[in-house]
Tab-separated table of C-alpha atoms and ligand atoms in Angstrom:
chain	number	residue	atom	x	y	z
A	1	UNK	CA	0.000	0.000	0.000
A	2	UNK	CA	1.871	3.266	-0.981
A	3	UNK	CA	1.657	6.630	1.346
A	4	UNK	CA	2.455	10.062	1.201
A	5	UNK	CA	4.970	10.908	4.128
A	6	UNK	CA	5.847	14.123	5.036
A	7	UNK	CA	9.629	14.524	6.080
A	8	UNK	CA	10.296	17.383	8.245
A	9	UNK	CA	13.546	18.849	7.354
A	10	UNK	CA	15.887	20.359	10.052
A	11	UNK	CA	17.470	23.348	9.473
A	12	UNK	CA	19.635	24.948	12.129
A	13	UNK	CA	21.658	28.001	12.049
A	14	UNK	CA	20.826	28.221	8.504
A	15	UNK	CA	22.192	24.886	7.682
A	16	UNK	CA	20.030	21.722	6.344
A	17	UNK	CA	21.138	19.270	8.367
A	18	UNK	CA	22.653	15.528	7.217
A	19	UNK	CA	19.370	13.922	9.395
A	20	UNK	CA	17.060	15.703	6.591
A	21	UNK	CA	18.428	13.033	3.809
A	22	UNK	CA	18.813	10.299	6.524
A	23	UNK	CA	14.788	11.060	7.008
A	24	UNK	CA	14.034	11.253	3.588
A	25	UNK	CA	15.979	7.262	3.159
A	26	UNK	CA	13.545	6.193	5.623
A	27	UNK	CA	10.504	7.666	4.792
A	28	UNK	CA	10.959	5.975	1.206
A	29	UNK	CA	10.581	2.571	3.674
A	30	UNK	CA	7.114	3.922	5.136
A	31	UNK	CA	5.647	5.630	2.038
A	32	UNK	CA	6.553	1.876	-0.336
A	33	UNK	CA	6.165	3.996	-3.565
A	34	UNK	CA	4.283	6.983	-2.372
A	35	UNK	CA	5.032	10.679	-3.242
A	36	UNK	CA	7.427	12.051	-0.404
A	37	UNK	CA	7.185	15.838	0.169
A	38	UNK	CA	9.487	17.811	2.436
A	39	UNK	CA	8.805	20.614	4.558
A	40	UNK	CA	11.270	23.214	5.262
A	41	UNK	CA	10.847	25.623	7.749
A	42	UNK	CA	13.282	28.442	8.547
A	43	UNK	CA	13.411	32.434	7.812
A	44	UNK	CA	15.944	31.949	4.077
A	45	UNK	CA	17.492	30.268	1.411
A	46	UNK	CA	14.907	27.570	1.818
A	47	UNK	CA	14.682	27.499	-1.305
A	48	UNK	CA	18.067	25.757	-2.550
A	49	UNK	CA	17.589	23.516	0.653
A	50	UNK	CA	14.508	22.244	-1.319
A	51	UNK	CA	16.328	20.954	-3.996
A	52	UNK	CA	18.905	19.076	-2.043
A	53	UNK	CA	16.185	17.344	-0.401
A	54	UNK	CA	15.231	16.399	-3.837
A	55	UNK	CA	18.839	15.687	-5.097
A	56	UNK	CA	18.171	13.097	-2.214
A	57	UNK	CA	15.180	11.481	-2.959
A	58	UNK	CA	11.859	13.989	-2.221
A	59	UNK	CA	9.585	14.250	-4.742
A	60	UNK	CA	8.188	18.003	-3.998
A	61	UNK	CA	9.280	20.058	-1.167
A	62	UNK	CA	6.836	22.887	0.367
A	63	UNK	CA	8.827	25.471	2.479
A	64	UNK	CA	7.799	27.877	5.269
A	65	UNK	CA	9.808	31.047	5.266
A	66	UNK	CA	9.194	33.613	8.178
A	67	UNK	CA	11.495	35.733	10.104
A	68	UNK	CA	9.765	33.931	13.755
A	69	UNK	CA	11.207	30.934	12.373
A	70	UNK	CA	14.675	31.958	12.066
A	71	UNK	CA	15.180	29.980	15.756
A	72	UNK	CA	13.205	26.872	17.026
A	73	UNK	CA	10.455	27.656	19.128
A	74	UNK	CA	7.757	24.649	19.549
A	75	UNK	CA	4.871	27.643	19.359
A	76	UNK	CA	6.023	28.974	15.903
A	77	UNK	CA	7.263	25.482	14.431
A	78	UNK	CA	4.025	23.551	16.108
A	79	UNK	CA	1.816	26.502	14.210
A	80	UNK	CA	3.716	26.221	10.717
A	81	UNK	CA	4.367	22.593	10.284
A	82	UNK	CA	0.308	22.148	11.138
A	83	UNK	CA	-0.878	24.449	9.187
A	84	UNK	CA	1.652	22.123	6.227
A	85	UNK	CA	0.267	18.721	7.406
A	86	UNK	CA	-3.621	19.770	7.145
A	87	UNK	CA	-3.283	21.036	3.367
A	88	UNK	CA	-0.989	17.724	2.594
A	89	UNK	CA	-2.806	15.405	5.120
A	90	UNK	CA	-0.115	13.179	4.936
A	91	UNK	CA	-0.154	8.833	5.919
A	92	UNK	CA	3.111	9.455	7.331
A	93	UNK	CA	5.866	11.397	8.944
A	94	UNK	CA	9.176	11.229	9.410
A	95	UNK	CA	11.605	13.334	10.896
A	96	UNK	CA	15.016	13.317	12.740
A	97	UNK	CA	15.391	12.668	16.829
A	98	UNK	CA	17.258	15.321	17.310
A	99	UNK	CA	16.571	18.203	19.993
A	100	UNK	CA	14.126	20.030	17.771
A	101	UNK	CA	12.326	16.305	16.583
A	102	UNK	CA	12.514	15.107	20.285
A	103	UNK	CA	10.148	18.627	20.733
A	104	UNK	CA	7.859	18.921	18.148
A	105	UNK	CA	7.378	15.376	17.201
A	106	UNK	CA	5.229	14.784	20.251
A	107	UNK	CA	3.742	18.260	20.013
A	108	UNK	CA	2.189	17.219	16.522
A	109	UNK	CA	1.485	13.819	17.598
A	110	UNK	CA	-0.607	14.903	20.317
A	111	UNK	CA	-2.659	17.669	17.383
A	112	UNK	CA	-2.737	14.984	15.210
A	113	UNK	CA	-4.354	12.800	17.790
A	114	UNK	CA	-1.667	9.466	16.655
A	115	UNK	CA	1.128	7.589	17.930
A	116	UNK	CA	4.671	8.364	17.959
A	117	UNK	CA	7.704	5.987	17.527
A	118	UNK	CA	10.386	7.739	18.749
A	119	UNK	CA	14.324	7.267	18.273
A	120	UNK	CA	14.017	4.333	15.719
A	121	UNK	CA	17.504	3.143	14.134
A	122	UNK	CA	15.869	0.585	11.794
A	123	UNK	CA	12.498	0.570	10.034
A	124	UNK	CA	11.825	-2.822	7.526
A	125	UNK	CA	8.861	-4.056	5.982
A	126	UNK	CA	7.834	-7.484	7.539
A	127	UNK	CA	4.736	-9.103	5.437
A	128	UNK	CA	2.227	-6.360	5.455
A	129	UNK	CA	3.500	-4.353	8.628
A	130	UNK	CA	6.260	-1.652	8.780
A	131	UNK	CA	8.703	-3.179	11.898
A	132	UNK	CA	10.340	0.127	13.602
A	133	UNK	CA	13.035	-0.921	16.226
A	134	UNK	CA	14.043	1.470	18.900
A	135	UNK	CA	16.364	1.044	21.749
A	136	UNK	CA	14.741	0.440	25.135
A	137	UNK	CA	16.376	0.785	28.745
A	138	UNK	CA	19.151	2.923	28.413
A	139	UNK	CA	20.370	0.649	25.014
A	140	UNK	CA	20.482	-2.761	26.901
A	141	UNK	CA	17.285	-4.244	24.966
A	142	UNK	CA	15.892	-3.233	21.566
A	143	UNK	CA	11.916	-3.568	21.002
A	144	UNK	CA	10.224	-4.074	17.772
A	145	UNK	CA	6.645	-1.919	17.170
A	146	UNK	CA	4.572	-1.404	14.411
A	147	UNK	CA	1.810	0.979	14.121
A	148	UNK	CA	-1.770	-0.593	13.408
A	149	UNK	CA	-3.740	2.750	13.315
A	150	UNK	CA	-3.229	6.724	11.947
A	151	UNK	CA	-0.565	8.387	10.565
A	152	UNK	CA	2.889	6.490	10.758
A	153	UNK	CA	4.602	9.375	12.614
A	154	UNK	CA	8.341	8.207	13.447
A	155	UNK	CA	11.472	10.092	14.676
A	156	UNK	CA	14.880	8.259	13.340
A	157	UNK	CA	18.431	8.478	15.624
A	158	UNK	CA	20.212	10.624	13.946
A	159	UNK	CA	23.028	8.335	11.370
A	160	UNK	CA	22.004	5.469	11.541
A	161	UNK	CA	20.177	4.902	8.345
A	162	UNK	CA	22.208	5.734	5.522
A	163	UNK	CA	21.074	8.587	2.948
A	164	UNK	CA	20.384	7.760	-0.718
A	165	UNK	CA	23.570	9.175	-3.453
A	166	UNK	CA	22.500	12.478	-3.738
A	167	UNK	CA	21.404	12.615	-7.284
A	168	UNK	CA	21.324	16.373	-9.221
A	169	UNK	CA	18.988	14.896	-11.997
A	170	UNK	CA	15.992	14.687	-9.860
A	171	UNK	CA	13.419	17.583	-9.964
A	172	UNK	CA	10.742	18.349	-8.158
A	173	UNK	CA	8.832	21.341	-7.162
A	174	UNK	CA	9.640	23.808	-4.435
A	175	UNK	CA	6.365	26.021	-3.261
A	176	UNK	CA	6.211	27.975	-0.747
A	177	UNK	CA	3.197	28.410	1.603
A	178	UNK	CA	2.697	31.363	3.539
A	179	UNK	CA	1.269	31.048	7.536
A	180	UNK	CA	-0.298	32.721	9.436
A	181	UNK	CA	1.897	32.833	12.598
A	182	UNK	CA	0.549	34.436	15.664
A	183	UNK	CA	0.451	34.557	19.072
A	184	UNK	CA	3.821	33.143	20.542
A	185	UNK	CA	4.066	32.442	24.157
A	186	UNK	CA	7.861	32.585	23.438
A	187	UNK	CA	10.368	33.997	21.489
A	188	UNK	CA	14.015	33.867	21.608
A	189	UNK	CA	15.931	37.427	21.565
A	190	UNK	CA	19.583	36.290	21.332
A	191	UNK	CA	21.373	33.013	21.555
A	192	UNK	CA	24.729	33.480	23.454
A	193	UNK	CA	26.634	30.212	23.119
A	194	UNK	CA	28.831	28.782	25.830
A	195	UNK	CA	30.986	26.559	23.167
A	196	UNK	CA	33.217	27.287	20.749
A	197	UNK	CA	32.595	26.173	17.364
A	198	UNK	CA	33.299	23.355	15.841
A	199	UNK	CA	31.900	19.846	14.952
A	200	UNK	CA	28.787	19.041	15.754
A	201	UNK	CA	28.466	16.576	18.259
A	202	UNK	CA	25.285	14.453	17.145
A	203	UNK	CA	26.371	14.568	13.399
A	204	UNK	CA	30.221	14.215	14.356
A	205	UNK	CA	31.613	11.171	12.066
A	206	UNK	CA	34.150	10.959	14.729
A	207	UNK	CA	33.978	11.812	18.270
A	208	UNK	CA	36.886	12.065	20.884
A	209	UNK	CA	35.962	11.834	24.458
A	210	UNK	CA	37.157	12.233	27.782
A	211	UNK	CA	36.085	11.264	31.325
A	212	UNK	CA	37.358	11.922	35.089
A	213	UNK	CA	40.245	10.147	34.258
A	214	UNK	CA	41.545	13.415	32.100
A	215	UNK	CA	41.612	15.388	35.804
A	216	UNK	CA	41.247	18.877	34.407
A	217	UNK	CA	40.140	21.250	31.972
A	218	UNK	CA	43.992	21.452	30.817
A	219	UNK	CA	43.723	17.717	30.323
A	220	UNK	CA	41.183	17.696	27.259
A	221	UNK	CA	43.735	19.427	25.209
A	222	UNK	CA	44.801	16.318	23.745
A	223	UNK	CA	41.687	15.049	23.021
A	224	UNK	CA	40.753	18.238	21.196
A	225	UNK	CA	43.963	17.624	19.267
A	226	UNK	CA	43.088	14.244	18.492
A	227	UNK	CA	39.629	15.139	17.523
A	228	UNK	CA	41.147	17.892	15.193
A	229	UNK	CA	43.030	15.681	13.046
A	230	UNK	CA	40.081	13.287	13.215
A	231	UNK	CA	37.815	15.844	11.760
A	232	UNK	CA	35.931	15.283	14.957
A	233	UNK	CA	34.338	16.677	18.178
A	234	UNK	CA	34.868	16.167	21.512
A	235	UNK	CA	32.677	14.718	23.942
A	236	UNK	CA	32.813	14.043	27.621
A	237	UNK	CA	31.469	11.737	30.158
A	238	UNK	CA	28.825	13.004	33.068
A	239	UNK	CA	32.054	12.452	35.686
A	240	UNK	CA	33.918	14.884	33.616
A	241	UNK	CA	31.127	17.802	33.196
A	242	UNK	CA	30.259	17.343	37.198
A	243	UNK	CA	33.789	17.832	37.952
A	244	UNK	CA	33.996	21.058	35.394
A	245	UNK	CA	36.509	19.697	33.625
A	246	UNK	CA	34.292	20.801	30.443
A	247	UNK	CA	30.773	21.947	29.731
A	248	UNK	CA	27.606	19.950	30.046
A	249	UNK	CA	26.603	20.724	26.074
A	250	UNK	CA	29.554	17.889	25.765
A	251	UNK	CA	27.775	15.224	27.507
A	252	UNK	CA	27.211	12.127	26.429
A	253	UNK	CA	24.345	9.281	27.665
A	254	UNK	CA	21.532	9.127	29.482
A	255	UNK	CA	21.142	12.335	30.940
A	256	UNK	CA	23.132	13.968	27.841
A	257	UNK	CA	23.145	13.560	24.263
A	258	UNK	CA	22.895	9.991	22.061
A	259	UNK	CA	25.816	9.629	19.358
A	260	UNK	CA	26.665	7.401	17.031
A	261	UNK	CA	29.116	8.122	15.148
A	262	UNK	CA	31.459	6.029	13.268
A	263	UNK	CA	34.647	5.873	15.767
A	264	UNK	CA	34.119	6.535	19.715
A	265	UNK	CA	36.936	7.271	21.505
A	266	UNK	CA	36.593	6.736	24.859
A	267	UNK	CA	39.585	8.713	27.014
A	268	UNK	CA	39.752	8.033	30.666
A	269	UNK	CA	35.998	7.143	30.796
A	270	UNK	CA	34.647	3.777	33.375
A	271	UNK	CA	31.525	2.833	31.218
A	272	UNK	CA	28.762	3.606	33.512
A	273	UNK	CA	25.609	1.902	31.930
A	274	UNK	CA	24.227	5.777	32.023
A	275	UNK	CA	27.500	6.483	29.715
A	276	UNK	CA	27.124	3.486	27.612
A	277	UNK	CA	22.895	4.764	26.961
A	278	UNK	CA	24.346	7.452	24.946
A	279	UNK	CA	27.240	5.688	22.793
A	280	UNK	CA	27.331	2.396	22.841
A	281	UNK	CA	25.689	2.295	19.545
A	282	UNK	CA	28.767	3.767	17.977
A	283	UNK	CA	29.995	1.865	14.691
A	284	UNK	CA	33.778	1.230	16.286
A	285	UNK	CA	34.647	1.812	19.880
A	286	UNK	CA	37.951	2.479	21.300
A	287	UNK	CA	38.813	2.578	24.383
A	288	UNK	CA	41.706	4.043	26.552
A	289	UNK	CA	41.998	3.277	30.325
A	290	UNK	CA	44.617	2.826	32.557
A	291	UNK	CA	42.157	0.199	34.249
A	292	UNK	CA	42.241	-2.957	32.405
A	293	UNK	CA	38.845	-4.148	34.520
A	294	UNK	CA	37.378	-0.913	33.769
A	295	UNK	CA	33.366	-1.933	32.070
A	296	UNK	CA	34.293	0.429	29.202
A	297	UNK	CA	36.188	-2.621	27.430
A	298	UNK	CA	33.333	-4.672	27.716
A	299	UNK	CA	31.632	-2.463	24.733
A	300	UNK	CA	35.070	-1.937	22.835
A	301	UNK	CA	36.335	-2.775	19.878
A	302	UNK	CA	39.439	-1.734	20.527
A	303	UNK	CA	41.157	-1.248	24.116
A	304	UNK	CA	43.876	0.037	25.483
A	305	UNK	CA	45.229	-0.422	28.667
A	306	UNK	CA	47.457	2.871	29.215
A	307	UNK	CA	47.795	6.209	30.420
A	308	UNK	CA	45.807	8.329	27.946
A	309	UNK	CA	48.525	11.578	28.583
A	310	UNK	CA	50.376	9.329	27.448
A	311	UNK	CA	48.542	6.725	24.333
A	312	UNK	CA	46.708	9.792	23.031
A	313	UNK	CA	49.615	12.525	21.849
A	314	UNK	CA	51.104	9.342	20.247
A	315	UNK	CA	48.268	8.616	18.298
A	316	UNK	CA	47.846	12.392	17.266
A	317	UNK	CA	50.993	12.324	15.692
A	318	UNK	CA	50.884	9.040	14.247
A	319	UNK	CA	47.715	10.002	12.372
A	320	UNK	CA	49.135	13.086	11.540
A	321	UNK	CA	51.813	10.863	9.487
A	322	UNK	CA	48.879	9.779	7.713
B	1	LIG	P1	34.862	7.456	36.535
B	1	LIG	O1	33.818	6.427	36.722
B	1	LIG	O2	35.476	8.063	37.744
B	1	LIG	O3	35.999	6.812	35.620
B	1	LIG	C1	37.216	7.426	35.345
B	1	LIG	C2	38.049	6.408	34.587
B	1	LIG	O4	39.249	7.016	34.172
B	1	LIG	C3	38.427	5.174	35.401
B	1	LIG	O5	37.998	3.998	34.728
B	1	LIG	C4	39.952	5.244	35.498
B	1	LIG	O6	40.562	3.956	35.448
B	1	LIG	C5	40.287	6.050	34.263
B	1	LIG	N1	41.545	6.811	34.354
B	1	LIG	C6	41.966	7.613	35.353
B	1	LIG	N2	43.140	8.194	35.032
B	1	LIG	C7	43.457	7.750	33.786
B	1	LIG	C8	44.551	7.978	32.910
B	1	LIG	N3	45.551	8.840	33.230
B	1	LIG	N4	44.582	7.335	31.713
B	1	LIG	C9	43.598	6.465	31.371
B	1	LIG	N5	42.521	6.209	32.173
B	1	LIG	C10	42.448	6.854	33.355
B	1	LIG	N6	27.224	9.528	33.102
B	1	LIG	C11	27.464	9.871	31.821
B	1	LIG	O7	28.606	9.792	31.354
B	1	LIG	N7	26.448	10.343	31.039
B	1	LIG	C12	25.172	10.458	31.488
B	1	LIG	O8	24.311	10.887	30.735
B	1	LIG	C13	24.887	10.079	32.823
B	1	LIG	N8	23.634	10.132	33.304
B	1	LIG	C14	23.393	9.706	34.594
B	1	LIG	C15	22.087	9.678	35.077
B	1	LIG	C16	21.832	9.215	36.354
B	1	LIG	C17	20.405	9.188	36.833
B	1	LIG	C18	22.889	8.783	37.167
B	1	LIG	C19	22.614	8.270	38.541
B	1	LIG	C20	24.181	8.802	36.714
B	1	LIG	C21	24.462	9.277	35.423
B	1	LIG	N9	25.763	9.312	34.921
B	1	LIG	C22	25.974	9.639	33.623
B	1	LIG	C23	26.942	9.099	35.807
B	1	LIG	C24	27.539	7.722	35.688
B	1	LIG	O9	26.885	6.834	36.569
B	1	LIG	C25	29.035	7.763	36.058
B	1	LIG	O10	29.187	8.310	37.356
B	1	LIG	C26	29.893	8.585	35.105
B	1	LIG	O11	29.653	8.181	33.772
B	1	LIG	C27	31.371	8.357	35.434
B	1	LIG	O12	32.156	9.172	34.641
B	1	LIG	P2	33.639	8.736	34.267
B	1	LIG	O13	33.625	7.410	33.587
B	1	LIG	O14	34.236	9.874	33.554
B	1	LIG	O15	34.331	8.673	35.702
């Protein structure tokens, strides 16, 4: 039975983010042969944001452009994406679990009166039902769901599904709607950042971090240099952030952000099952611990049993030789 699904792009700080295609891959899954339309919604350029999400596999794209959506705010992204989904009245949605999806997925769920699956990794078609898995109790157990009734409204972990080859030949339409957006309970004046810039942790191919065991702010330098010839960004461990060895935004688990990127690093970090809930889905795991019982190694791939002031400037320059 084919669908139309709505993907909900993400754009943030101007940017279209790499979860957009990553949606679009999956919503081919739900819509088995159905149109797929994108929404965009942001205050410019949408317009050549449309077409990538065509160059990677949406058939039309219908954009939102409005100076209150310049920043997310659930109020003014809640109003516009509605407004979108009652003139398309799409079978499905799909969008990414990222801070914004984790928001305003639940928000429309609740309008559109349906079920949410939230933070799937894997979506397959299994005789006549769509199978969604999604990790359960901090990562230890994976369940399977399906949805029997309403739209087929899913968020998807941000890379885990792969996007389609971006393809230039593909056209489709880009329209713009206009909405009415009104009343806001809240709007943000100014964002004042506490981080420096750099790669983003939950699209960061590569992610370097430290725990406790890196005993001061001075002692993430090396990780940051690692991470910079990685291409990467570096993350921390609760123990670290609760000692204010770095910020929370750097966080990683239960209580902080979910990564998976393609190489973890792990730098002076135990494994606490709350650590693990946010990275043990992580394509290659390495680990570096002076404790050789430490639970970290249990997850790695790779482990080794050192002093990381010591094991990480040697890999820094090693891949530097590279
Ligand atoms: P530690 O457990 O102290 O480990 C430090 C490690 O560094 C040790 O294994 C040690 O052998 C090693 N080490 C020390 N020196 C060196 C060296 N020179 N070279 C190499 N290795 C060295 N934690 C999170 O990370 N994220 C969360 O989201 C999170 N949420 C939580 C939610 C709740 C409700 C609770 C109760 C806890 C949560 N925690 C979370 C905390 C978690 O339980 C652990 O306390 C925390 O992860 C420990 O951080 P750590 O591994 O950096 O520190």
């Amino acid at each position: 039975m084919s669908r139309k699904v709505l993907v909900i792009g993400e754009v943030r700080e101007g940017e279209l983010r790499n979860v957009t295609f990553e949606a679009i891959t999956a919503a081919k899954t739900v819509s088995e042969g159905g149109e797929i339309v994108g929404l965009l919604l942001g205050s410019d350029n949408l317009e050549d944001m449309g077409k990538e999400m065509i160059y990677y596999g949406a058939d039309r794209v219908v954009t939102v452009q409005d100076d209150q959506l310049k920043n997310y705010t659930s109020d003014a992204f809640g109003q516009a994406a509605m407004a979108v989904i009652e003139d398309e009245d799409p079978e499905g949605i799909v969008m990414g679990h990222t801070a914004i999806g984790k928001d305003l997925s639940p928000k429309l769920a609740s309008k559109l009166e349906t079920g949410l699956i939230s933070d799937a990794i894997n979506l397959e078609e299994s005789g006549d039902n769509l199978v969604f898995t999604r990790p359960i109790y901090s990562g230890k157990a994976f369940e399977k769901k399906i949805i029997t009734d309403g739209v087929i409204f899913a968020t998807i972990r941000p890379n885990n599904i792969k996007p389609l080859e971006r393809d230039e030949s593909r056209s489709g339409d880009v329209t713009s709607k206009d909405v009415d957006i009104k009343d806001l309970r809240t709007v943000i004046q100014d964002i004042i950042r506490k981080t420096s810039d750099g790669v983003d942790l939950s699209e960061a191919n590569v992610i370097v971090a430290g725990g406790r065991g890196v005993k001061s702010s001075e002692g993430f330098k090396p990780l940051e240099e690692l991470a910079e010839v990685l291409g990467g960004a570096v993350g921390a461990s609760r123990g670290a952030a609760d000692a204010e060895y770095c910020d929370y935004s750097l966080q990683i688990g239960q209580t902080g952000k979910v990564v998976t990127p393609d190489l973890y690093i792990a730098c002076g970090i135990s494994g606490a099952i709350q650590h693990l809930a946010g990275m043990s889905n992580s394509k290659v795991i390495v680990a570096i611990n002076k404790d050789p019982e430490a639970n970290i190694f249990n997850v790695a791939d790779y482990g080794i049993v050192g002093d990381l002031f010591e094991v990480v400037p040697k890999l820094t320059e090693e891949i530097k030789k590279i």
